[in-house]
């Protein structure tokens, strides 16, 4: 993970979606009142593909078929690390005992506004697997600085979850990382601030809570 790229034409950065906006580190916490999403993965998904977000877990978004990799070099390409970061990232993942990962891109379910070719929101769900829980926590520590600065996000019920949200240029951004067993998870999204009640930090926090409850070890 690290430079989570959500390319929806609203920003040009290939860095973490929360890397723009507020530099405040005030804590945020959120919950959602939406009905519980489906409790399990589609029958066709197994392994790491069954650990990324499932349909309905991030309100307002559709999920794409995940893309997987089983070695650090392939993962650096799948997860779109900038060329200048790939060598260091591959080396770190190899030292930590990386064994595989899955990336799932999320698309806004509602049609674009009339006359617009730019989707108003996009998201990302990633899971990386390591040989040990300690290694997954180590990668979380390495990745967390790439998500800030912003307002720290608290996710109730998900031990050790860390992330940031920020706002700038008419965009809201949020990313959350959490480790569970040997797996490291990231859920991120960016959306136009004008979406207001259609998308919010609360929706992303709820998705993280559902994913943890479904997959935690």
Tab-separated table of N, CA and C in Angstrom, residues 116-174:
chain	number	residue	atom	x	y	z
A	116	UNK	N	-21.674	15.727	-17.161
A	116	UNK	CA	-20.366	15.474	-16.543
A	116	UNK	C	-19.845	14.104	-16.948
A	117	UNK	N	-18.558	14.043	-17.249
A	117	UNK	CA	-17.915	12.767	-17.537
A	117	UNK	C	-17.052	12.303	-16.362
A	118	UNK	N	-17.051	13.056	-15.283
A	118	UNK	CA	-16.218	12.752	-14.124
A	118	UNK	C	-17.058	12.157	-13.005
A	119	UNK	N	-16.762	10.947	-12.567
A	119	UNK	CA	-17.520	10.381	-11.453
A	119	UNK	C	-17.269	11.191	-10.187
A	120	UNK	N	-18.270	11.345	-9.330
A	120	UNK	CA	-18.115	12.202	-8.160
A	120	UNK	C	-17.395	11.544	-6.986
A	121	UNK	N	-17.132	10.255	-7.074
A	121	UNK	CA	-16.503	9.564	-5.952
A	121	UNK	C	-15.864	8.275	-6.437
A	122	UNK	N	-14.879	7.805	-5.692
A	122	UNK	CA	-14.245	6.515	-5.976
A	122	UNK	C	-13.627	6.003	-4.696
A	123	UNK	N	-13.352	4.710	-4.673
A	123	UNK	CA	-12.793	4.111	-3.472
A	123	UNK	C	-11.849	2.976	-3.782
A	124	UNK	N	-11.291	2.426	-2.715
A	124	UNK	CA	-10.272	1.393	-2.851
A	124	UNK	C	-10.307	0.499	-1.626
A	125	UNK	N	-10.197	-0.801	-1.845
A	125	UNK	CA	-10.087	-1.766	-0.757
A	125	UNK	C	-8.889	-2.660	-1.055
A	126	UNK	N	-8.001	-2.771	-0.077
A	126	UNK	CA	-6.763	-3.535	-0.257
A	126	UNK	C	-6.550	-4.420	0.952
A	127	UNK	N	-6.044	-5.635	0.729
A	127	UNK	CA	-5.566	-6.475	1.826
A	127	UNK	C	-4.215	-7.054	1.426
A	128	UNK	N	-3.248	-6.918	2.322
A	128	UNK	CA	-1.924	-7.506	2.140
A	128	UNK	C	-1.715	-8.554	3.226
A	129	UNK	N	-1.091	-9.666	2.858
A	129	UNK	CA	-0.888	-10.756	3.811
A	129	UNK	C	0.604	-10.989	4.022
A	130	UNK	N	0.957	-11.252	5.305
A	130	UNK	CA	2.349	-11.485	5.696
A	130	UNK	C	2.439	-12.799	6.463
A	131	UNK	N	3.649	-13.210	6.759
A	131	UNK	CA	3.821	-14.477	7.451
A	131	UNK	C	3.398	-14.403	8.910
A	132	UNK	N	3.493	-13.229	9.509
A	132	UNK	CA	3.194	-13.109	10.934
A	132	UNK	C	2.344	-11.873	11.214
A	133	UNK	N	1.576	-11.886	12.305
A	133	UNK	CA	0.845	-10.682	12.712
A	133	UNK	C	1.781	-9.507	12.986
A	134	UNK	N	2.960	-9.768	13.550
A	134	UNK	CA	3.899	-8.679	13.828
A	134	UNK	C	4.324	-7.982	12.542
A	135	UNK	N	4.495	-8.733	11.476
A	135	UNK	CA	4.882	-8.131	10.203
A	135	UNK	C	3.764	-7.257	9.644
A	136	UNK	N	2.506	-7.708	9.778
A	136	UNK	CA	1.382	-6.886	9.315
A	136	UNK	C	1.327	-5.572	10.082
A	137	UNK	N	1.568	-5.628	11.395
A	137	UNK	CA	1.586	-4.397	12.185
A	137	UNK	C	2.760	-3.515	11.800
A	138	UNK	N	3.887	-4.137	11.449
A	138	UNK	CA	5.038	-3.365	11.005
A	138	UNK	C	4.765	-2.626	9.712
A	139	UNK	N	4.062	-3.255	8.801
A	139	UNK	CA	3.729	-2.582	7.550
A	139	UNK	C	2.721	-1.469	7.791
A	140	UNK	N	1.794	-1.654	8.736
A	140	UNK	CA	0.870	-0.572	9.081
A	140	UNK	C	1.653	0.652	9.552
A	141	UNK	N	2.647	0.429	10.401
A	141	UNK	CA	3.466	1.538	10.892
A	141	UNK	C	4.194	2.230	9.746
A	142	UNK	N	4.673	1.460	8.783
A	142	UNK	CA	5.372	2.043	7.636
A	142	UNK	C	4.437	2.817	6.720
A	143	UNK	N	3.198	2.340	6.588
A	143	UNK	CA	2.252	2.955	5.663
A	143	UNK	C	1.550	4.189	6.232
A	144	UNK	N	1.339	4.214	7.541
A	144	UNK	CA	0.515	5.255	8.132
A	144	UNK	C	0.969	6.670	7.785
A	145	UNK	N	2.268	6.986	7.801
A	145	UNK	CA	2.656	8.360	7.481
A	145	UNK	C	2.261	8.808	6.081
A	146	UNK	N	2.065	7.885	5.163
A	146	UNK	CA	1.692	8.268	3.801
A	146	UNK	C	0.238	8.693	3.695
A	147	UNK	N	-0.567	8.427	4.729
A	147	UNK	CA	-1.984	8.757	4.685
A	147	UNK	C	-2.285	10.162	5.189
A	148	UNK	N	-1.408	10.733	5.965
A	148	UNK	CA	-1.645	12.062	6.525
A	148	UNK	C	-1.069	13.147	5.643
A	149	UNK	N	-1.167	14.403	6.126
A	149	UNK	CA	-1.784	14.827	7.371
A	149	UNK	C	-3.295	14.942	7.222
A	150	UNK	N	-3.961	15.073	8.326
A	150	UNK	CA	-5.409	15.219	8.323
A	150	UNK	C	-5.937	15.024	9.725
A	151	UNK	N	-7.227	14.868	9.846
A	151	UNK	CA	-7.860	14.597	11.139
A	151	UNK	C	-7.834	13.099	11.392
A	152	UNK	N	-7.302	12.698	12.538
A	152	UNK	CA	-7.203	11.277	12.852
A	152	UNK	C	-8.594	10.665	12.957
A	153	UNK	N	-8.742	9.474	12.396
A	153	UNK	CA	-10.023	8.774	12.399
A	153	UNK	C	-10.008	7.691	13.475
A	154	UNK	N	-11.037	7.678	14.310
A	154	UNK	CA	-11.232	6.605	15.269
A	154	UNK	C	-12.317	5.672	14.747
A	155	UNK	N	-12.042	4.377	14.798
A	155	UNK	CA	-13.020	3.385	14.341
A	155	UNK	C	-13.347	2.476	15.514
A	156	UNK	N	-14.500	2.676	16.104
A	156	UNK	CA	-14.897	1.873	17.262
A	156	UNK	C	-15.043	0.403	16.873
A	157	UNK	N	-14.551	-0.462	17.736
A	157	UNK	CA	-14.710	-1.886	17.518
A	157	UNK	C	-13.662	-2.516	16.629
A	158	UNK	N	-12.677	-1.741	16.150
A	158	UNK	CA	-11.609	-2.282	15.305
A	158	UNK	C	-10.286	-1.953	15.986
A	159	UNK	N	-9.725	-2.883	16.741
A	159	UNK	CA	-8.514	-2.607	17.505
A	159	UNK	C	-7.358	-2.161	16.614
A	160	UNK	N	-6.705	-1.072	16.998
A	160	UNK	CA	-5.524	-0.606	16.297
A	160	UNK	C	-5.779	0.087	14.978
A	161	UNK	N	-7.039	0.296	14.595
A	161	UNK	CA	-7.325	0.969	13.323
A	161	UNK	C	-6.783	2.394	13.361
A	162	UNK	N	-6.158	2.823	12.277
A	162	UNK	CA	-5.570	4.154	12.197
A	162	UNK	C	-5.883	4.737	10.823
A	163	UNK	N	-6.031	6.045	10.758
A	163	UNK	CA	-6.266	6.680	9.472
A	163	UNK	C	-6.475	8.164	9.622
A	164	UNK	N	-6.704	8.814	8.491
A	164	UNK	CA	-6.896	10.257	8.460
A	164	UNK	C	-7.986	10.622	7.460
A	165	UNK	N	-8.662	11.724	7.757
A	165	UNK	CA	-9.584	12.322	6.802
A	165	UNK	C	-9.179	13.770	6.598
A	166	UNK	N	-9.502	14.318	5.426
A	166	UNK	CA	-9.181	15.711	5.136
A	166	UNK	C	-10.124	16.229	4.060
A	167	UNK	N	-10.146	17.546	3.924
A	167	UNK	CA	-10.994	18.213	2.953
A	167	UNK	C	-10.186	19.302	2.272
A	168	UNK	N	-10.348	19.435	0.963
A	168	UNK	CA	-9.663	20.495	0.245
A	168	UNK	C	-10.035	20.503	-1.213
A	169	UNK	N	-10.164	21.702	-1.781
A	169	UNK	CA	-10.450	21.812	-3.205
A	169	UNK	C	-11.769	21.199	-3.615
A	170	UNK	N	-12.764	21.242	-2.705
A	170	UNK	CA	-14.057	20.653	-3.029
A	170	UNK	C	-14.095	19.149	-2.924
A	171	UNK	N	-13.056	18.539	-2.322
A	171	UNK	CA	-12.959	17.092	-2.187
A	171	UNK	C	-12.835	16.714	-0.723
A	172	UNK	N	-13.440	15.607	-0.344
A	172	UNK	CA	-13.210	14.977	0.945
A	172	UNK	C	-12.429	13.691	0.709
A	173	UNK	N	-11.532	13.389	1.644
A	173	UNK	CA	-10.663	12.221	1.514
A	173	UNK	C	-10.646	11.475	2.840
A	174	UNK	N	-10.558	10.155	2.798
A	174	UNK	CA	-10.430	9.376	4.029
A	174	UNK	C	-9.777	8.043	3.719
